[in-house]
């Protein structure tokens, strides 16, 4: 069972929900989760860019945090198609996801790109969810650990080296461990023991980077084909602090059921 004081649960709706879909999803989810105490759960939804403004308005007054799926690292400049931290701030977004495997895989983002984005997002006051995880090929060659440790060490390099001037940059950091082979319709969910062992190594690496106290306070969420059947066994593992869910969370009622059942398992273990 995670040693952190609260649970972390969230979803990224990828390139699926329109503005209208997002509004409907969030109003329903806000209504269903309104009674869950903030101190027990950090709940977030990461919709598409075009739905962000509506999402922030719809989630206002609820306990749902709204995040962006990506962010350009410069505040302004000749970067066609990018969205800057200033623009996200203006919309009222508090969270930014960096390095989702689909961006690394299909949009060719590198660990160095993620490093710049993490530094810029934290420097601009956002909470950051950095996604890491090995591909099937990397797992086949037995280099999973090397891969996600590298993603962490490069992605977090500027904050570990103290180049980001925020008072407590690490307090605003969350990690999502998402093995690429576990994600999406063709994904095979990781079994809870494999996921937990890798979470342990991730936590060890975070302690190496930030010291034992700060490092072990950083929430590490598991993602990749989380569903109503496996969510409970994943959350009972000692190094898994939360779940980052795709498809199974896109229906507000089903997401709500997962939230309640995961919270029950989490409380039973405490
Ligand atoms: P999935 O997506 O739960 O649909 O596998 C997870 C993710 O991409 O974060």
mmCIF file of C-alpha atoms and ligand atoms in Angstrom:
data_model
loop_
_atom_site.group_PDB
_atom_site.id
_atom_site.type_symbol
_atom_site.label_atom_id
_atom_site.label_comp_id
_atom_site.label_asym_id
_atom_site.label_seq_id
_atom_site.Cartn_x
_atom_site.Cartn_y
_atom_site.Cartn_z
ATOM 1 C CA UNK A 1 0.000 0.000 0.000
ATOM 2 C CA UNK A 2 1.268 3.412 -0.981
ATOM 3 C CA UNK A 3 2.769 5.407 1.893
ATOM 4 C CA UNK A 4 1.365 8.681 0.534
ATOM 5 C CA UNK A 5 -1.556 10.370 2.255
ATOM 6 C CA UNK A 6 -3.862 10.511 -0.752
ATOM 7 C CA UNK A 7 -4.705 8.677 -3.928
ATOM 8 C CA UNK A 8 -4.005 10.027 -7.412
ATOM 9 C CA UNK A 9 -6.455 9.177 -10.172
ATOM 10 C CA UNK A 10 -6.841 10.754 -13.572
ATOM 11 C CA UNK A 11 -7.568 10.371 -17.235
ATOM 12 C CA UNK A 12 -6.257 11.712 -20.515
ATOM 13 C CA UNK A 13 -8.978 11.801 -23.175
ATOM 14 C CA UNK A 14 -6.362 11.905 -25.986
ATOM 15 C CA UNK A 15 -7.819 13.101 -29.332
ATOM 16 C CA UNK A 16 -11.301 11.831 -28.626
ATOM 17 C CA UNK A 17 -13.745 14.117 -26.858
ATOM 18 C CA UNK A 18 -15.145 17.265 -28.515
ATOM 19 C CA UNK A 19 -15.961 20.407 -26.518
ATOM 20 C CA UNK A 20 -19.560 19.226 -26.062
ATOM 21 C CA UNK A 21 -18.453 15.707 -25.020
ATOM 22 C CA UNK A 22 -15.962 17.142 -22.540
ATOM 23 C CA UNK A 23 -18.569 19.418 -20.975
ATOM 24 C CA UNK A 24 -21.014 16.557 -20.536
ATOM 25 C CA UNK A 25 -18.338 14.203 -19.170
ATOM 26 C CA UNK A 26 -17.031 16.718 -16.654
ATOM 27 C CA UNK A 27 -20.397 17.886 -15.354
ATOM 28 C CA UNK A 28 -21.408 14.291 -14.701
ATOM 29 C CA UNK A 29 -18.068 13.388 -13.096
ATOM 30 C CA UNK A 30 -18.109 16.527 -10.939
ATOM 31 C CA UNK A 31 -21.586 15.653 -9.684
ATOM 32 C CA UNK A 32 -20.658 12.046 -8.910
ATOM 33 C CA UNK A 33 -17.411 12.838 -7.080
ATOM 34 C CA UNK A 34 -18.436 16.018 -5.253
ATOM 35 C CA UNK A 35 -18.486 14.387 -1.818
ATOM 36 C CA UNK A 36 -14.993 12.834 -1.943
ATOM 37 C CA UNK A 37 -12.707 14.749 0.421
ATOM 38 C CA UNK A 38 -9.831 16.573 -1.258
ATOM 39 C CA UNK A 39 -7.418 15.189 1.301
ATOM 40 C CA UNK A 40 -8.145 11.631 0.146
ATOM 41 C CA UNK A 41 -8.009 12.038 -3.611
ATOM 42 C CA UNK A 42 -6.335 14.128 -6.286
ATOM 43 C CA UNK A 43 -8.560 13.749 -9.334
ATOM 44 C CA UNK A 44 -7.644 15.123 -12.751
ATOM 45 C CA UNK A 45 -8.884 15.135 -16.330
ATOM 46 C CA UNK A 46 -6.718 16.021 -19.329
ATOM 47 C CA UNK A 47 -8.890 16.919 -22.340
ATOM 48 C CA UNK A 48 -7.913 18.173 -25.811
ATOM 49 C CA UNK A 49 -6.667 21.738 -26.266
ATOM 50 C CA UNK A 50 -9.844 23.024 -27.892
ATOM 51 C CA UNK A 51 -11.906 21.824 -24.923
ATOM 52 C CA UNK A 52 -9.641 23.315 -22.238
ATOM 53 C CA UNK A 53 -11.435 26.586 -21.655
ATOM 54 C CA UNK A 54 -14.826 24.882 -21.417
ATOM 55 C CA UNK A 55 -13.306 22.186 -19.197
ATOM 56 C CA UNK A 56 -11.882 24.724 -16.745
ATOM 57 C CA UNK A 57 -15.272 26.489 -16.535
ATOM 58 C CA UNK A 58 -17.214 23.242 -16.152
ATOM 59 C CA UNK A 59 -14.887 21.907 -13.454
ATOM 60 C CA UNK A 60 -14.905 25.166 -11.485
ATOM 61 C CA UNK A 61 -16.052 24.609 -7.913
ATOM 62 C CA UNK A 62 -15.574 20.836 -8.267
ATOM 63 C CA UNK A 63 -12.605 18.810 -7.067
ATOM 64 C CA UNK A 64 -11.430 17.966 -10.587
ATOM 65 C CA UNK A 65 -8.149 19.476 -11.764
ATOM 66 C CA UNK A 66 -7.854 20.168 -15.469
ATOM 67 C CA UNK A 67 -4.635 19.465 -17.350
ATOM 68 C CA UNK A 68 -3.187 20.030 -20.834
ATOM 69 C CA UNK A 69 -1.879 17.155 -22.959
ATOM 70 C CA UNK A 70 1.337 18.931 -23.933
ATOM 71 C CA UNK A 71 3.064 22.310 -23.741
ATOM 72 C CA UNK A 72 5.658 24.194 -25.777
ATOM 73 C CA UNK A 73 8.649 25.197 -23.632
ATOM 74 C CA UNK A 74 9.011 28.802 -24.826
ATOM 75 C CA UNK A 75 6.716 31.565 -23.599
ATOM 76 C CA UNK A 76 6.314 32.964 -27.138
ATOM 77 C CA UNK A 77 8.092 32.675 -30.462
ATOM 78 C CA UNK A 78 8.096 31.262 -33.979
ATOM 79 C CA UNK A 79 6.752 27.816 -33.019
ATOM 80 C CA UNK A 80 3.728 27.235 -35.231
ATOM 81 C CA UNK A 81 1.239 24.844 -33.713
ATOM 82 C CA UNK A 82 2.671 24.983 -30.197
ATOM 83 C CA UNK A 83 0.853 26.272 -27.097
ATOM 84 C CA UNK A 84 2.909 28.147 -24.517
ATOM 85 C CA UNK A 85 2.816 28.174 -20.702
ATOM 86 C CA UNK A 86 1.504 31.752 -20.822
ATOM 87 C CA UNK A 87 -1.448 30.638 -22.946
ATOM 88 C CA UNK A 88 -2.257 27.713 -20.681
ATOM 89 C CA UNK A 89 -2.070 29.970 -17.662
ATOM 90 C CA UNK A 90 -4.492 32.368 -19.290
ATOM 91 C CA UNK A 91 -7.017 29.549 -19.762
ATOM 92 C CA UNK A 92 -6.700 28.608 -16.089
ATOM 93 C CA UNK A 93 -5.103 25.209 -16.471
ATOM 94 C CA UNK A 94 -3.073 24.019 -13.460
ATOM 95 C CA UNK A 95 -1.587 20.763 -14.708
ATOM 96 C CA UNK A 96 0.496 19.812 -17.731
ATOM 97 C CA UNK A 97 1.213 16.295 -18.961
ATOM 98 C CA UNK A 98 4.626 15.866 -20.561
ATOM 99 C CA UNK A 99 6.036 13.002 -22.620
ATOM 100 C CA UNK A 100 3.023 10.755 -23.155
ATOM 101 C CA UNK A 101 4.254 7.717 -25.110
ATOM 102 C CA UNK A 102 2.106 8.658 -28.117
ATOM 103 C CA UNK A 103 4.002 11.954 -28.354
ATOM 104 C CA UNK A 104 7.343 10.206 -27.955
ATOM 105 C CA UNK A 105 6.428 7.472 -30.464
ATOM 106 C CA UNK A 106 4.454 9.255 -33.164
ATOM 107 C CA UNK A 107 5.589 12.855 -32.770
ATOM 108 C CA UNK A 108 9.233 12.014 -32.180
ATOM 109 C CA UNK A 109 9.628 13.840 -28.881
ATOM 110 C CA UNK A 110 12.981 13.160 -27.229
ATOM 111 C CA UNK A 111 14.013 13.032 -23.570
ATOM 112 C CA UNK A 112 15.726 16.375 -24.094
ATOM 113 C CA UNK A 113 12.454 17.901 -25.361
ATOM 114 C CA UNK A 114 10.718 16.568 -22.252
ATOM 115 C CA UNK A 115 13.443 18.060 -20.056
ATOM 116 C CA UNK A 116 12.829 21.532 -21.518
ATOM 117 C CA UNK A 117 9.075 21.167 -21.165
ATOM 118 C CA UNK A 118 9.250 19.910 -17.563
ATOM 119 C CA UNK A 119 11.558 22.781 -16.606
ATOM 120 C CA UNK A 120 9.379 25.369 -18.313
ATOM 121 C CA UNK A 121 6.118 23.991 -16.893
ATOM 122 C CA UNK A 122 7.422 23.807 -13.317
ATOM 123 C CA UNK A 123 9.096 27.202 -13.668
ATOM 124 C CA UNK A 124 5.720 28.606 -14.713
ATOM 125 C CA UNK A 125 3.991 27.166 -11.673
ATOM 126 C CA UNK A 126 2.197 24.185 -13.223
ATOM 127 C CA UNK A 127 1.870 20.758 -11.702
ATOM 128 C CA UNK A 128 3.632 18.345 -14.065
ATOM 129 C CA UNK A 129 2.765 14.756 -14.910
ATOM 130 C CA UNK A 130 5.821 13.259 -16.612
ATOM 131 C CA UNK A 131 5.062 10.029 -18.479
ATOM 132 C CA UNK A 132 7.718 7.340 -18.874
ATOM 133 C CA UNK A 133 7.790 3.684 -19.916
ATOM 134 C CA UNK A 134 9.534 1.136 -22.099
ATOM 135 C CA UNK A 135 8.404 -0.261 -25.458
ATOM 136 C CA UNK A 136 7.853 -3.953 -26.129
ATOM 137 C CA UNK A 137 11.131 -4.120 -28.029
ATOM 138 C CA UNK A 138 13.028 -2.558 -25.128
ATOM 139 C CA UNK A 139 11.413 -5.030 -22.762
ATOM 140 C CA UNK A 140 12.366 -7.881 -25.107
ATOM 141 C CA UNK A 141 16.011 -6.817 -24.915
ATOM 142 C CA UNK A 142 15.838 -6.626 -21.120
ATOM 143 C CA UNK A 143 16.541 -2.891 -20.967
ATOM 144 C CA UNK A 144 13.233 -1.639 -19.462
ATOM 145 C CA UNK A 145 14.911 -0.281 -16.329
ATOM 146 C CA UNK A 146 17.658 1.416 -18.262
ATOM 147 C CA UNK A 147 15.036 3.052 -20.490
ATOM 148 C CA UNK A 148 12.754 4.478 -17.837
ATOM 149 C CA UNK A 149 15.656 5.470 -15.600
ATOM 150 C CA UNK A 150 17.135 7.356 -18.563
ATOM 151 C CA UNK A 151 13.771 9.023 -19.261
ATOM 152 C CA UNK A 152 13.645 10.139 -15.624
ATOM 153 C CA UNK A 153 17.250 11.277 -15.386
ATOM 154 C CA UNK A 154 17.142 13.322 -18.583
ATOM 155 C CA UNK A 155 13.543 14.532 -18.234
ATOM 156 C CA UNK A 156 14.155 15.747 -14.686
ATOM 157 C CA UNK A 157 17.747 16.838 -15.122
ATOM 158 C CA UNK A 158 17.231 20.599 -14.887
ATOM 159 C CA UNK A 159 15.146 20.357 -11.765
ATOM 160 C CA UNK A 160 17.472 17.849 -10.097
ATOM 161 C CA UNK A 161 20.366 20.173 -10.932
ATOM 162 C CA UNK A 162 18.474 23.054 -9.296
ATOM 163 C CA UNK A 163 18.142 25.087 -12.475
ATOM 164 C CA UNK A 164 14.424 25.628 -12.038
ATOM 165 C CA UNK A 165 13.732 28.551 -9.764
ATOM 166 C CA UNK A 166 10.594 27.493 -8.002
ATOM 167 C CA UNK A 167 10.481 27.078 -4.299
ATOM 168 C CA UNK A 168 9.407 23.460 -4.167
ATOM 169 C CA UNK A 169 9.512 22.182 -7.748
ATOM 170 C CA UNK A 170 9.354 18.564 -6.652
ATOM 171 C CA UNK A 171 6.084 18.994 -4.748
ATOM 172 C CA UNK A 172 4.404 19.740 -8.069
ATOM 173 C CA UNK A 173 5.769 16.699 -9.812
ATOM 174 C CA UNK A 174 3.908 13.467 -10.578
ATOM 175 C CA UNK A 175 5.220 10.523 -12.601
ATOM 176 C CA UNK A 176 3.109 8.175 -14.710
ATOM 177 C CA UNK A 177 4.749 4.823 -15.434
ATOM 178 C CA UNK A 178 3.087 3.533 -18.577
ATOM 179 C CA UNK A 179 4.739 0.605 -20.348
ATOM 180 C CA UNK A 180 4.073 1.307 -24.034
ATOM 181 C CA UNK A 181 3.058 -2.326 -24.676
ATOM 182 C CA UNK A 182 0.286 -1.950 -22.086
ATOM 183 C CA UNK A 183 -1.362 1.121 -23.611
ATOM 184 C CA UNK A 184 -4.410 1.274 -25.870
ATOM 185 C CA UNK A 185 -6.680 -1.224 -27.649
ATOM 186 C CA UNK A 186 -3.848 -3.600 -28.493
ATOM 187 C CA UNK A 187 -2.239 -3.174 -25.080
ATOM 188 C CA UNK A 188 -1.771 -5.989 -22.590
ATOM 189 C CA UNK A 189 -2.136 -4.685 -19.018
ATOM 190 C CA UNK A 190 0.957 -5.134 -16.890
ATOM 191 C CA UNK A 191 0.507 -7.545 -14.040
ATOM 192 C CA UNK A 192 0.580 -5.800 -10.687
ATOM 193 C CA UNK A 193 3.890 -7.352 -9.574
ATOM 194 C CA UNK A 194 5.800 -6.274 -12.672
ATOM 195 C CA UNK A 195 4.318 -2.769 -12.368
ATOM 196 C CA UNK A 196 5.067 -2.576 -8.646
ATOM 197 C CA UNK A 197 8.686 -3.652 -9.022
ATOM 198 C CA UNK A 198 9.221 -0.969 -11.658
ATOM 199 C CA UNK A 199 7.507 1.621 -9.458
ATOM 200 C CA UNK A 200 9.958 0.652 -6.724
ATOM 201 C CA UNK A 201 12.886 1.289 -9.055
ATOM 202 C CA UNK A 202 11.351 4.580 -10.212
ATOM 203 C CA UNK A 203 11.011 5.695 -6.589
ATOM 204 C CA UNK A 204 14.599 4.666 -5.907
ATOM 205 C CA UNK A 205 15.714 6.767 -8.900
ATOM 206 C CA UNK A 206 13.668 9.755 -7.693
ATOM 207 C CA UNK A 207 15.365 9.476 -4.290
ATOM 208 C CA UNK A 208 18.722 9.371 -6.032
ATOM 209 C CA UNK A 209 17.815 12.580 -7.872
ATOM 210 C CA UNK A 210 16.107 14.554 -5.110
ATOM 211 C CA UNK A 211 17.132 12.955 -1.807
ATOM 212 C CA UNK A 212 15.166 10.372 0.176
ATOM 213 C CA UNK A 213 12.577 12.671 1.694
ATOM 214 C CA UNK A 214 11.565 14.694 -1.372
ATOM 215 C CA UNK A 215 12.040 11.757 -3.741
ATOM 216 C CA UNK A 216 9.755 9.387 -1.879
ATOM 217 C CA UNK A 217 7.008 12.018 -1.688
ATOM 218 C CA UNK A 218 6.617 12.174 -5.484
ATOM 219 C CA UNK A 219 3.485 10.266 -6.523
ATOM 220 C CA UNK A 220 4.055 7.529 -9.111
ATOM 221 C CA UNK A 221 0.931 6.465 -11.019
ATOM 222 C CA UNK A 222 0.512 3.336 -13.134
ATOM 223 C CA UNK A 223 -1.082 3.587 -16.595
ATOM 224 C CA UNK A 224 -1.778 1.179 -19.444
ATOM 225 C CA UNK A 225 -5.064 -0.732 -19.870
ATOM 226 C CA UNK A 226 -6.257 -0.057 -16.337
ATOM 227 C CA UNK A 227 -9.830 -1.365 -16.165
ATOM 228 C CA UNK A 228 -12.517 -2.124 -13.568
ATOM 229 C CA UNK A 229 -11.086 -5.650 -13.202
ATOM 230 C CA UNK A 230 -7.441 -4.833 -12.459
ATOM 231 C CA UNK A 231 -7.608 -1.394 -10.782
ATOM 232 C CA UNK A 232 -8.054 -2.799 -7.256
ATOM 233 C CA UNK A 233 -5.121 -5.223 -7.384
ATOM 234 C CA UNK A 234 -2.837 -2.556 -8.847
ATOM 235 C CA UNK A 235 -3.667 0.015 -6.172
ATOM 236 C CA UNK A 236 -3.049 -2.478 -3.364
ATOM 237 C CA UNK A 237 0.621 -2.748 -4.336
ATOM 238 C CA UNK A 238 3.067 -0.946 -2.035
ATOM 239 C CA UNK A 239 4.715 1.327 -4.602
ATOM 240 C CA UNK A 240 1.701 2.322 -6.718
ATOM 241 C CA UNK A 241 0.310 5.698 -5.602
ATOM 242 C CA UNK A 242 -2.376 6.143 -8.208
ATOM 243 C CA UNK A 243 -3.729 5.193 -11.617
ATOM 244 C CA UNK A 244 -3.671 7.021 -14.920
ATOM 245 C CA UNK A 245 -6.502 5.672 -17.010
ATOM 246 C CA UNK A 246 -7.447 5.974 -20.679
ATOM 247 C CA UNK A 247 -10.375 4.139 -22.292
ATOM 248 C CA UNK A 248 -11.928 2.765 -19.097
ATOM 249 C CA UNK A 249 -12.357 6.275 -17.676
ATOM 250 C CA UNK A 250 -14.000 7.984 -20.639
ATOM 251 C CA UNK A 251 -17.484 7.184 -19.472
ATOM 252 C CA UNK A 252 -18.093 9.290 -16.355
ATOM 253 C CA UNK A 253 -20.181 6.618 -14.616
ATOM 254 C CA UNK A 254 -17.629 3.879 -15.221
ATOM 255 C CA UNK A 255 -14.777 6.167 -14.126
ATOM 256 C CA UNK A 256 -16.739 6.989 -10.992
ATOM 257 C CA UNK A 257 -17.215 3.282 -10.236
ATOM 258 C CA UNK A 258 -13.478 2.696 -10.629
ATOM 259 C CA UNK A 259 -12.739 5.666 -8.349
ATOM 260 C CA UNK A 260 -15.028 4.342 -5.614
ATOM 261 C CA UNK A 261 -13.768 0.775 -5.799
ATOM 262 C CA UNK A 262 -10.128 1.855 -5.842
ATOM 263 C CA UNK A 263 -10.739 4.121 -2.858
ATOM 264 C CA UNK A 264 -12.339 1.209 -0.991
ATOM 265 C CA UNK A 265 -9.353 -1.077 -1.679
ATOM 266 C CA UNK A 266 -6.977 1.703 -0.670
ATOM 267 C CA UNK A 267 -8.806 2.349 2.600
ATOM 268 C CA UNK A 268 -9.082 -1.347 3.464
ATOM 269 C CA UNK A 269 -5.319 -1.703 3.246
ATOM 270 C CA UNK A 270 -4.580 1.264 5.482
HETATM 271 P P1 LIG B 1 -5.419 3.085 -21.842
HETATM 272 O O1 LIG B 1 -4.539 4.400 -22.050
HETATM 273 O O2 LIG B 1 -5.863 3.037 -20.415
HETATM 274 O O3 LIG B 1 -6.559 3.245 -22.797
HETATM 275 O O4 LIG B 1 -4.540 1.903 -22.190
HETATM 276 C C1 LIG B 1 -3.590 4.772 -21.098
HETATM 277 C C2 LIG B 1 -2.817 5.979 -21.549
HETATM 278 O O5 LIG B 1 -2.538 6.133 -22.744
HETATM 279 O O6 LIG B 1 -2.455 6.815 -20.704
#
